[in-house]
mmCIF file of C-alpha atoms and ligand atoms in Angstrom:
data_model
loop_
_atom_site.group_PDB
_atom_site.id
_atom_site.type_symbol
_atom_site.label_atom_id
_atom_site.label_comp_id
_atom_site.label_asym_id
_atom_site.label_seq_id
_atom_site.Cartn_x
_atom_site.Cartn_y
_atom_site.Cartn_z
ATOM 1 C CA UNK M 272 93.434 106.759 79.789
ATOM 2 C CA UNK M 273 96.038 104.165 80.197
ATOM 3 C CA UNK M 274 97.816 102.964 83.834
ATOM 4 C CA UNK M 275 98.788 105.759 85.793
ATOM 5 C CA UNK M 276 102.080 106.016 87.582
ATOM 6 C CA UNK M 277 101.829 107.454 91.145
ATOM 7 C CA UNK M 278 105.606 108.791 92.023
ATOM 8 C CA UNK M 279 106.265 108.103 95.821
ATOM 9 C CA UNK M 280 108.801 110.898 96.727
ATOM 10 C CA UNK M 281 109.416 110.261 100.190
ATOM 11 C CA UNK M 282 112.698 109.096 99.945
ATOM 12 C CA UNK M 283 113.757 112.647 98.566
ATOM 13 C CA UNK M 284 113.156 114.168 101.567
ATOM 14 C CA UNK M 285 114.545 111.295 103.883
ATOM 15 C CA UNK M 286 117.997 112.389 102.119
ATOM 16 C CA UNK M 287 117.140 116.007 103.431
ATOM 17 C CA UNK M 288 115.748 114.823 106.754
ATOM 18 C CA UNK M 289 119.230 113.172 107.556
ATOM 19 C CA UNK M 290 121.321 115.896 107.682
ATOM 20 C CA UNK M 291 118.615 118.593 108.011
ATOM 21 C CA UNK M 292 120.006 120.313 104.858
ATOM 22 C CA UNK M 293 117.894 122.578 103.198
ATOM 23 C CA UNK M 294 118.645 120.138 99.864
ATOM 24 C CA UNK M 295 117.027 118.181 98.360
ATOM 25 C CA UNK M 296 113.673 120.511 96.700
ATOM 26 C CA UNK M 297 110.838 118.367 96.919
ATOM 27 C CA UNK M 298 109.385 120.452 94.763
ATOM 28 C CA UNK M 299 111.959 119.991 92.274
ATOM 29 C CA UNK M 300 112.046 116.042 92.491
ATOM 30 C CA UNK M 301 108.201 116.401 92.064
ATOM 31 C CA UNK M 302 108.967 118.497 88.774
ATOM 32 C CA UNK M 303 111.443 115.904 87.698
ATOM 33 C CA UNK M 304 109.199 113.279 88.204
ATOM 34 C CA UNK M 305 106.205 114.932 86.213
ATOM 35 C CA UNK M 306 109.019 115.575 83.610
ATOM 36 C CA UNK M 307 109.666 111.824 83.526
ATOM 37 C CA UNK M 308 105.714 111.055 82.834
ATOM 38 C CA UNK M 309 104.342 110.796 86.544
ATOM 39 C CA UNK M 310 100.588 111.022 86.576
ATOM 40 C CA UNK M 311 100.795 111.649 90.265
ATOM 41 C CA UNK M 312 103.038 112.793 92.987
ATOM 42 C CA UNK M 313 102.643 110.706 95.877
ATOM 43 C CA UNK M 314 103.971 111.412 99.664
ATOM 44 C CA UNK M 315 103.320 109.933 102.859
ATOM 45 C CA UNK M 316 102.725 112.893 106.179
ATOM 46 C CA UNK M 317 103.689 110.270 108.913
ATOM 47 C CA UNK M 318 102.819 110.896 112.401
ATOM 48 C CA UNK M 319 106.844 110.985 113.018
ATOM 49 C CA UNK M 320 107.493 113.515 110.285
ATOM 50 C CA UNK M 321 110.151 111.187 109.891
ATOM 51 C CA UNK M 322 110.643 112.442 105.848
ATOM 52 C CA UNK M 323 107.956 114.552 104.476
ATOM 53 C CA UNK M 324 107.013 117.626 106.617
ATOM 54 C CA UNK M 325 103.617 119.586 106.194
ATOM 55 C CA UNK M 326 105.283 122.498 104.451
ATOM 56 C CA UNK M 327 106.545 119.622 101.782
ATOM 57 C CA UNK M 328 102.757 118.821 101.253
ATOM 58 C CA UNK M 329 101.472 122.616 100.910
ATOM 59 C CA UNK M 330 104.336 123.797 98.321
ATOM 60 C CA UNK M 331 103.264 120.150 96.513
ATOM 61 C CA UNK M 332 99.902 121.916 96.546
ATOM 62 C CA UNK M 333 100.411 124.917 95.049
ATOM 63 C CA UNK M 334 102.576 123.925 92.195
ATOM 64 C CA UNK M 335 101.736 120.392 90.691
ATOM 65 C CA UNK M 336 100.497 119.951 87.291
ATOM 66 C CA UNK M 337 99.829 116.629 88.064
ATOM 67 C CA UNK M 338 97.396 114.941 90.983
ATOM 68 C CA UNK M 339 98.526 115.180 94.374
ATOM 69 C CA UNK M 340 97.804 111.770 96.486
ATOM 70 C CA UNK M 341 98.338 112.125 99.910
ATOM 71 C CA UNK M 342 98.890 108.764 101.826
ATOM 72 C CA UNK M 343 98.309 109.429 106.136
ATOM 73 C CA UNK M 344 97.032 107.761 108.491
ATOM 74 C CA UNK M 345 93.262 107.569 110.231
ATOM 75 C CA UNK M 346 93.168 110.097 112.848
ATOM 76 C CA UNK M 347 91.970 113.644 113.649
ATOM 77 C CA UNK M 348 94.673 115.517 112.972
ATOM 78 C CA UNK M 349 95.314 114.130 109.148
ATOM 79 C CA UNK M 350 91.889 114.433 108.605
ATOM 80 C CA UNK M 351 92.142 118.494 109.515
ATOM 81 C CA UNK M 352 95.212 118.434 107.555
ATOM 82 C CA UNK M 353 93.557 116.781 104.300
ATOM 83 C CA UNK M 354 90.376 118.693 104.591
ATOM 84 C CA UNK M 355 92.060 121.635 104.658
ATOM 85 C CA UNK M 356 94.792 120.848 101.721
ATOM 86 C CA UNK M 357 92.533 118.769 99.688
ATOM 87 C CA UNK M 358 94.819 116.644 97.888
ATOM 88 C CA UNK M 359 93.334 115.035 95.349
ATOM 89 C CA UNK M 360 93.609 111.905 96.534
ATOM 90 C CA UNK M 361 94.024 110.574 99.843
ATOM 91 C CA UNK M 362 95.345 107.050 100.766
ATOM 92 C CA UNK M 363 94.105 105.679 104.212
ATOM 93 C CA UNK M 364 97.519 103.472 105.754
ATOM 94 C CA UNK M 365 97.937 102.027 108.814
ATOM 95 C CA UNK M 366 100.880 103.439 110.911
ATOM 96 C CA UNK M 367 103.237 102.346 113.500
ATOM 97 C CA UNK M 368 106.026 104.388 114.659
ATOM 98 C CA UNK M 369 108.668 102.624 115.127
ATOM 99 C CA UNK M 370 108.009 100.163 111.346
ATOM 100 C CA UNK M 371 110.951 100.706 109.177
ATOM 101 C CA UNK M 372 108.011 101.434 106.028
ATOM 102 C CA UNK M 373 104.094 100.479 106.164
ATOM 103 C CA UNK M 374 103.705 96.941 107.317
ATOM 104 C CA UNK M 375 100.465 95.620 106.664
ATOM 105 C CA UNK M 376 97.449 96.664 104.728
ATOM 106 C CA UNK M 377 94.939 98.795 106.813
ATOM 107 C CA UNK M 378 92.916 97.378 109.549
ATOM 108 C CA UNK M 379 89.506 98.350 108.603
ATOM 109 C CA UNK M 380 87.636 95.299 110.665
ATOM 110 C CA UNK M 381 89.554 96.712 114.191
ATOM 111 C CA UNK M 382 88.422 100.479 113.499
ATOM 112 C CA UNK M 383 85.085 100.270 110.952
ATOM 113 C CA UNK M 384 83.988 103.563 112.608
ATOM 114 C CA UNK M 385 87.118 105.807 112.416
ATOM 115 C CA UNK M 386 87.708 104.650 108.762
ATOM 116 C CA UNK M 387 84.297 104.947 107.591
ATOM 117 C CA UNK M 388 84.391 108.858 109.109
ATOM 118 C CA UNK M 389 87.165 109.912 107.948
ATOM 119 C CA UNK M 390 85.985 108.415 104.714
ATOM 120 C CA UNK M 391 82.797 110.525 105.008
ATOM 121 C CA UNK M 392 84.459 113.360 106.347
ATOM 122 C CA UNK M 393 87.234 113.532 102.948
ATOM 123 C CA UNK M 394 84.952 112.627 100.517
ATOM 124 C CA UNK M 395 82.738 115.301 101.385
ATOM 125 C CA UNK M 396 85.187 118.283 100.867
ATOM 126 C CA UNK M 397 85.845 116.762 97.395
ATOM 127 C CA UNK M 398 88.793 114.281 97.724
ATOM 128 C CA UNK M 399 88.593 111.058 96.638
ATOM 129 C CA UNK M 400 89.428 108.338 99.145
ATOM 130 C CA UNK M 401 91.468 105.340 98.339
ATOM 131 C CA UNK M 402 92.285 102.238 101.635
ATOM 132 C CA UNK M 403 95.530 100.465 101.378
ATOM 133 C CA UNK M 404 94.630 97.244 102.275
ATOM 134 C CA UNK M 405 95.709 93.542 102.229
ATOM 135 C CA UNK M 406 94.821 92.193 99.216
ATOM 136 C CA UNK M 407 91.875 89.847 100.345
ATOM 137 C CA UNK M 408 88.393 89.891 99.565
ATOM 138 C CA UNK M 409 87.066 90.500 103.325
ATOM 139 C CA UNK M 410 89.249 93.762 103.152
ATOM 140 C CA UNK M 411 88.034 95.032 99.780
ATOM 141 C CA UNK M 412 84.418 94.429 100.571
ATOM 142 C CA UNK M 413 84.349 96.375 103.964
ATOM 143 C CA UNK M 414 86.364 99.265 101.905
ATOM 144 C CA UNK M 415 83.805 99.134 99.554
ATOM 145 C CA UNK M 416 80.670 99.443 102.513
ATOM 146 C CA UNK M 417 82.839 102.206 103.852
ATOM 147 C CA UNK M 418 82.512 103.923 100.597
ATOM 148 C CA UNK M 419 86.109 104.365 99.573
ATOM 149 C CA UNK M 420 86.197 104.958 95.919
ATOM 150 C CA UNK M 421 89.566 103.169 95.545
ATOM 151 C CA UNK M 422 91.443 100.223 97.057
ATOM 152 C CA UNK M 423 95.184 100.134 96.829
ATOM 153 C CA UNK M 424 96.485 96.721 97.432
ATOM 154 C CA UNK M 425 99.011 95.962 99.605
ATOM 155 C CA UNK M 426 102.025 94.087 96.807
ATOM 156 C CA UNK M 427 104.480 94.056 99.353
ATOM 157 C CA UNK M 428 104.324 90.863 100.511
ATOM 158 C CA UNK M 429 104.160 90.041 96.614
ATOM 159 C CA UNK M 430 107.443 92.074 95.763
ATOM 160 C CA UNK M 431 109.404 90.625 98.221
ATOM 161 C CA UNK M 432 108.747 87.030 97.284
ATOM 162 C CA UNK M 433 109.367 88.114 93.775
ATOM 163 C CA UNK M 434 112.987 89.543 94.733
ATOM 164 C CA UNK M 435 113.707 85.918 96.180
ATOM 165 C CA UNK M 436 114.242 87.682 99.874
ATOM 166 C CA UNK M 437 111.635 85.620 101.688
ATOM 167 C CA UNK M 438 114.235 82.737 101.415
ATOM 168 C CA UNK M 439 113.760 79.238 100.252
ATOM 169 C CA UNK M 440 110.001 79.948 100.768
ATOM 170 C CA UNK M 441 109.951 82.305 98.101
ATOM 171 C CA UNK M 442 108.704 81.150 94.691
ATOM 172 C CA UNK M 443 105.752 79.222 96.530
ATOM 173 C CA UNK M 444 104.629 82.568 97.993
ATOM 174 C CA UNK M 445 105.511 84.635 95.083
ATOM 175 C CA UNK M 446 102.301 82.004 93.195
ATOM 176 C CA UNK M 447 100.472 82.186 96.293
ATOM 177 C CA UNK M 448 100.477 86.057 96.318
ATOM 178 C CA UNK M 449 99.805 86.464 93.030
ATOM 179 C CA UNK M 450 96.695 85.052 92.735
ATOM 180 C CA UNK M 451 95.438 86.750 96.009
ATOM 181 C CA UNK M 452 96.286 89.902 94.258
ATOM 182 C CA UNK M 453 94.382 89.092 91.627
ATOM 183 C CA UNK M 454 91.628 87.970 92.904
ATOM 184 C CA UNK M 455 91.557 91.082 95.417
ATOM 185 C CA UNK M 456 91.588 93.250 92.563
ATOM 186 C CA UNK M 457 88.864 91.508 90.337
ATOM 187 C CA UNK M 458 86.860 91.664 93.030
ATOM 188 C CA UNK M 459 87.199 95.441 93.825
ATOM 189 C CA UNK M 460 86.498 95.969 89.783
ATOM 190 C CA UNK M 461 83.832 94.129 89.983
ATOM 191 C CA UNK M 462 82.510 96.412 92.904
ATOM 192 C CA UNK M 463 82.889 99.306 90.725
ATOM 193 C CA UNK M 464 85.764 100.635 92.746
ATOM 194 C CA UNK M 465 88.813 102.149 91.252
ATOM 195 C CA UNK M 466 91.665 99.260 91.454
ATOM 196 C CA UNK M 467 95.335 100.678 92.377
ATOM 197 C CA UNK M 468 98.651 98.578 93.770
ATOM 198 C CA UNK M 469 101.688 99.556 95.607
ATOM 199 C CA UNK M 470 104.525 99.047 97.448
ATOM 200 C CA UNK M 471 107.544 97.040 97.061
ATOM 201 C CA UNK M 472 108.072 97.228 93.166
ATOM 202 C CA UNK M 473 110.763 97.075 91.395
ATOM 203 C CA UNK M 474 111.616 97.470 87.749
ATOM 204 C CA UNK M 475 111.216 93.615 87.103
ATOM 205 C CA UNK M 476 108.692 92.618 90.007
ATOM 206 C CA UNK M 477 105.894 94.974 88.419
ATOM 207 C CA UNK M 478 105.833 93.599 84.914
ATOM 208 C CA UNK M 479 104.000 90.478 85.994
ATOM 209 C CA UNK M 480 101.741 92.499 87.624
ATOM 210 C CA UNK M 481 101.378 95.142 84.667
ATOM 211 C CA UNK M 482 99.873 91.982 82.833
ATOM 212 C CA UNK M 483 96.928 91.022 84.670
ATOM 213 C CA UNK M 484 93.594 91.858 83.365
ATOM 214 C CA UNK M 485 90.041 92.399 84.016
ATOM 215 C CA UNK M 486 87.327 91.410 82.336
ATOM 216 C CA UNK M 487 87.335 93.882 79.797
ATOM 217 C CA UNK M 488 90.382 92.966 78.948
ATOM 218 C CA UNK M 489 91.922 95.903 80.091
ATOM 219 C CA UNK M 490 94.759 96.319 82.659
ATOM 220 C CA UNK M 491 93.586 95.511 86.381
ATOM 221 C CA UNK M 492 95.731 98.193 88.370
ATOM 222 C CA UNK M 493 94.716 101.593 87.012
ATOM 223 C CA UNK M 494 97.278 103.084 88.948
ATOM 224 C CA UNK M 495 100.783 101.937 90.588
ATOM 225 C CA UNK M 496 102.400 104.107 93.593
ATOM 226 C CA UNK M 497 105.545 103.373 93.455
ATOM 227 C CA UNK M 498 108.783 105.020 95.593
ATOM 228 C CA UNK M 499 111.478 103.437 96.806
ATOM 229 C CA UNK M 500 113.091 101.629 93.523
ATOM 230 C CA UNK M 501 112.657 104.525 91.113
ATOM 231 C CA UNK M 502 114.572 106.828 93.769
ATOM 232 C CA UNK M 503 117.344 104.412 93.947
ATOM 233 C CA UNK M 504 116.866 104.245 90.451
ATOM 234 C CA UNK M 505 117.326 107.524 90.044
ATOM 235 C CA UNK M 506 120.863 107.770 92.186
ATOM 236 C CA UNK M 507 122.638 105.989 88.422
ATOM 237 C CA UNK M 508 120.182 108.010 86.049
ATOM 238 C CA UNK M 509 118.420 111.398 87.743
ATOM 239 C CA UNK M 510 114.834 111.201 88.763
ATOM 240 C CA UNK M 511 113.477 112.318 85.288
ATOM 241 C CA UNK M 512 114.591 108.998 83.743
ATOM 242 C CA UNK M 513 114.046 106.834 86.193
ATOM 243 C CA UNK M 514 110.473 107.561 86.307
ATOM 244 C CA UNK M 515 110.350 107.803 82.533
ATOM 245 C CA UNK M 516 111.982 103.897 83.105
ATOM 246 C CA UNK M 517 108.965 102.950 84.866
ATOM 247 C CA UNK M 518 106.610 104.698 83.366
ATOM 248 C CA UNK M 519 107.408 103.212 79.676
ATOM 249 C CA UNK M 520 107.019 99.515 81.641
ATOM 250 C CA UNK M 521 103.673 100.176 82.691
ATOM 251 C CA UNK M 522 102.817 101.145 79.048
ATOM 252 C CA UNK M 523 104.936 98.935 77.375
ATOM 253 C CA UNK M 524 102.845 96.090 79.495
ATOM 254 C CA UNK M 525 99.645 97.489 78.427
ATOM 255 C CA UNK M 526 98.852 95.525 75.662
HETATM 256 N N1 LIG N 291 101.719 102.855 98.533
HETATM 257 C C1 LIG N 291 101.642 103.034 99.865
HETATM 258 C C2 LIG N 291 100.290 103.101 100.479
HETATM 259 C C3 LIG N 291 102.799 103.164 100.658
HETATM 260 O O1 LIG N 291 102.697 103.328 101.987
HETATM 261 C C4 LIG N 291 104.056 103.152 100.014
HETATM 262 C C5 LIG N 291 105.307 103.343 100.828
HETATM 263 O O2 LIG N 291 105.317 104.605 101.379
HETATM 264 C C6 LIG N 291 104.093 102.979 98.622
HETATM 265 C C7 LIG N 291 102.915 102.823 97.907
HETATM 266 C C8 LIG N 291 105.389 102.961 97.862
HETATM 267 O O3 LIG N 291 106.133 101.844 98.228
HETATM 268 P P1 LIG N 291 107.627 101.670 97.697
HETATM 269 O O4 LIG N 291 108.410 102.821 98.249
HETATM 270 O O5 LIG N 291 108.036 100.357 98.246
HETATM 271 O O6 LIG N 291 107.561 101.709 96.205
#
């Protein structure tokens, strides 16, 4: 199976959330998406129920072909929520209410016991756990004691050097990132752990990415979550192409 394309559909329902409309279906936009090629649908249940709501999540549920991953953050009441749901996946995040998007990779080091059971607790009614984390190789091992089955590293800081916006700094920590990224990732692979990236690509930040390899020679990131540029994307082209956009860059990389 080749790299998989995780479709982050928040932004959908942000466009709803503003005006409180009744438009537009997530369910639709999921359908799109899968249309387009999405492995996965992706959505983040933030504390703030700032875009998705927990209906969004349940009708996801009950009509996806594809996997559902469900990104939240560590505390009791996502871990009722998942449990019950079962998503297929579920991505551990950090939260803060007032961040304009997820700052930060999750920190595991500050909360080893609430990660590790809510690990336990997910894993154990059958979903598999992923931690979106920084990508460095203190963070990747403690995921892997914790027994996640996935890490998803953190590319934002990556994405945005790429895009030039961290100023005159920017090609120096567009290197420096890179290789941190990769050798988070090889190290996770080498752990046996599933190896998946996210946040901040764009349709030319991700191809450098798409390249790396592990030591098989096959790609490093199994699977890419990606949101906010393929529903921009989308505003010129409708969702189904835009994701079949990215999705034919993460194949057309492959090799
Ligand atoms: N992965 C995780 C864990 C995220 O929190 C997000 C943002 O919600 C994404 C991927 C997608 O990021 P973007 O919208 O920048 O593509």
């Amino acid at each position: 199976m080749g790299t998989r394309l995780g479709v982050n559909i928040d932004h959908v329902a942000t466009l709803r959330q503003l005006r409180g409309t009744p438009y537009p279906s997530i369910v639709e936009a999921a359908l799109s998406a899968e249309l387009g090629g999405a492995d996965q649908i992706t959505v983040h249940l933030r504390e703030d129920r700032r875009h998705i709501q927990d209906q969004d999540v349940r009708d996801l549920k009950a009509t996806l072909k594809v996997a559902l991953n469900l990104e939240m953050a560590v505390t009791p009441e996502m871990v009722r929520f998942a449990s019950k749901l079962r998503p297929d996946w579920v991505c551990l995040v950090p939260e803060k209410r007032r961040e304009l998007t997820t700052e930060g990779g999750l920190a595991i080091e500050k909360n080893r016991k609430g990660v590790g059971s809510a690990i336990a607790t997910l894993k154990k009614k059958g979903i598999q756990v992923s931690c979106f984390i920084e990508p460095s190789l203190e963070a990747v091992e403690l995921s892997h004691q914790l027994g996640a089955d996935a890490v998803e590293l953190h590319t934002g800081q990556y994405c945005l050097a790429a895009q030039g916006a961290l100023g005159a700094r920017s090609a120096a920590r567009r290197e420096k990132e890179f290789v941190r990224i990769q050798k988070a990732g090889l190290r996770a692979h080498a752990l046996g752990m599933h190896v998946h990236a996210g946040h901040g690509f764009d349709y030319e930040n991700v191809k450098e990415v798409v390249g790396l390899k592990n030591p098989h020679g096959t790609p490093l990131f199994e699977e890419y979550n990606i949101g906010h540029a393929i529903v921009c994307r989308a505003v010129f082209v409708g969702l189904e192409k835009a994701v079949a956009e990215m999705r034919s860059l993460l194949s057309g990389y492959l090799n």
